[in-house]
Amino acid sequence: MILRCDDGSGGNTAYITLDGSATRVDVSQDLRIPVDNKQFKIGAGEDLLLYHDGSNTHIQSNTAPLIINQVANSTMEFKTNNTSAMTINASQNVGIGISSPNMKLNISHGDQDGLRFNCTSTTGEAFIDFGDSGDND
């Protein structure tokens, strides 16, 4: 089944093609669901949900770990306010506040300290423990 629409030039353009033999849907334009609280569900058990609840956007895995896999030899970038917040590069270096990390964990925060450990217990302490792979304490 092919859904066509006037493309503005007097011709018809296929916007959605449902190919039952290939069990796929091809969409040649933006696909929009212009209503909040409607979920895009993937999997027989609604394994993966994508939706916007009116305030927040959700990517939710219901049945197994959520795996985000960058297959290309490239970076993965997480942004807030359209600014890079965290980057994982192809060497698996993680950068927080820096877009080109050059070590396993690279933290940059401009004019403030970039790392803080707080302990919520009044009897405990916050610490960093460095050890080798055989160090279990």
XYZ file of C-alpha atoms in Angstrom:
137
model
C 0.000 0.000 0.000
C 1.361 3.423 -0.919
C -0.036 6.662 0.495
C 0.504 9.547 -1.894
C -0.112 13.268 -1.668
C 0.148 16.279 -3.948
C 3.769 17.416 -3.639
C 2.955 21.018 -4.582
C 4.309 20.763 -8.121
C 1.213 19.135 -9.566
C 2.601 15.624 -9.107
C 2.017 12.971 -6.513
C 4.712 11.865 -4.099
C 4.681 8.642 -2.101
C 4.965 9.670 1.547
C 4.351 6.327 3.242
C 4.938 2.897 1.721
C 3.758 -0.222 3.549
C 5.508 -3.276 2.149
C 4.006 -6.395 3.723
C 6.435 -8.773 2.055
C 9.413 -6.885 3.494
C 7.629 -6.213 6.838
C 8.770 -2.625 6.851
C 7.403 0.885 6.531
C 9.253 3.484 4.450
C 8.498 7.127 5.277
C 9.884 9.838 3.003
C 8.868 12.841 5.145
C 8.913 13.639 8.870
C 6.712 11.288 10.857
C 4.857 13.210 13.551
C 2.485 12.250 16.318
C 1.261 15.743 17.301
C -0.362 14.642 20.569
C 1.225 14.238 24.004
C 0.872 11.018 26.004
C 0.744 8.773 22.934
C 3.372 6.061 22.941
C 5.332 4.594 20.050
C 5.614 0.954 21.107
C 8.140 -1.497 19.655
C 8.185 -5.251 20.315
C 5.539 -7.877 20.995
C 5.717 -7.171 24.727
C 5.909 -3.380 24.280
C 9.620 -3.777 25.002
C 10.611 -0.254 23.981
C 8.498 2.872 24.421
C 9.159 6.326 22.989
C 6.840 9.108 24.105
C 6.398 12.659 25.350
C 4.173 13.122 28.411
C 3.609 16.860 27.916
C 6.640 17.832 30.004
C 9.323 15.169 29.520
C 10.489 12.939 26.685
C 10.951 9.269 27.542
C 12.918 6.380 26.058
C 11.886 3.408 28.153
C 12.965 -0.236 28.040
C 10.429 -2.502 29.753
C 11.870 -5.993 29.399
C 15.674 -5.890 29.154
C 18.709 -3.609 29.467
C 18.566 -0.540 27.214
C 21.580 -0.689 24.930
C 22.585 2.351 22.908
C 25.135 1.184 20.357
C 27.174 3.550 18.184
C 28.174 1.126 15.421
C 30.178 3.616 13.362
C 33.714 4.455 14.484
C 32.521 7.809 15.788
C 31.501 9.670 18.943
C 28.293 9.516 20.950
C 27.207 12.860 22.320
C 24.656 13.786 24.985
C 23.441 17.385 24.941
C 21.515 19.639 27.285
C 20.253 23.042 26.147
C 21.764 22.212 22.737
C 25.260 22.131 24.285
C 27.485 19.085 24.621
C 27.227 17.746 28.183
C 28.928 14.364 27.788
C 30.842 12.715 24.955
C 31.996 9.131 24.539
C 34.500 8.852 21.705
C 35.470 5.861 19.556
C 38.349 5.082 21.983
C 35.740 4.821 24.775
C 37.064 7.929 26.489
C 34.358 9.837 28.379
C 34.294 13.615 28.449
C 32.046 15.633 30.751
C 32.024 19.305 29.837
C 34.547 18.623 27.067
C 33.808 17.409 23.544
C 37.189 15.759 22.799
C 38.212 13.628 25.794
C 41.810 12.358 25.623
C 41.730 9.992 28.624
C 39.259 7.457 30.089
C 37.532 10.196 32.124
C 38.099 13.832 31.233
C 36.130 16.413 33.252
C 36.157 20.144 32.495
C 34.043 22.791 34.205
C 35.429 26.220 33.326
C 36.055 28.318 36.452
C 34.747 25.865 39.087
C 35.897 22.551 40.507
C 34.770 19.772 38.199
C 34.335 16.901 40.637
C 32.671 16.635 44.040
C 31.879 13.639 46.224
C 29.244 14.045 48.911
C 28.281 11.539 51.563
C 24.724 11.847 52.868
C 25.512 9.882 56.047
C 26.600 11.881 59.095
C 28.924 9.033 60.134
C 30.332 8.185 56.704
C 32.880 9.815 54.501
C 33.197 10.440 50.784
C 36.335 9.049 49.194
C 38.052 7.859 46.045
C 39.782 4.496 46.232
C 42.504 3.740 43.681
C 43.700 0.173 43.335
C 44.662 -2.503 40.859
C 42.373 -5.271 39.564
C 43.272 -7.536 42.517
C 42.519 -4.852 45.119
C 39.094 -5.625 46.602
C 39.019 -3.365 49.660
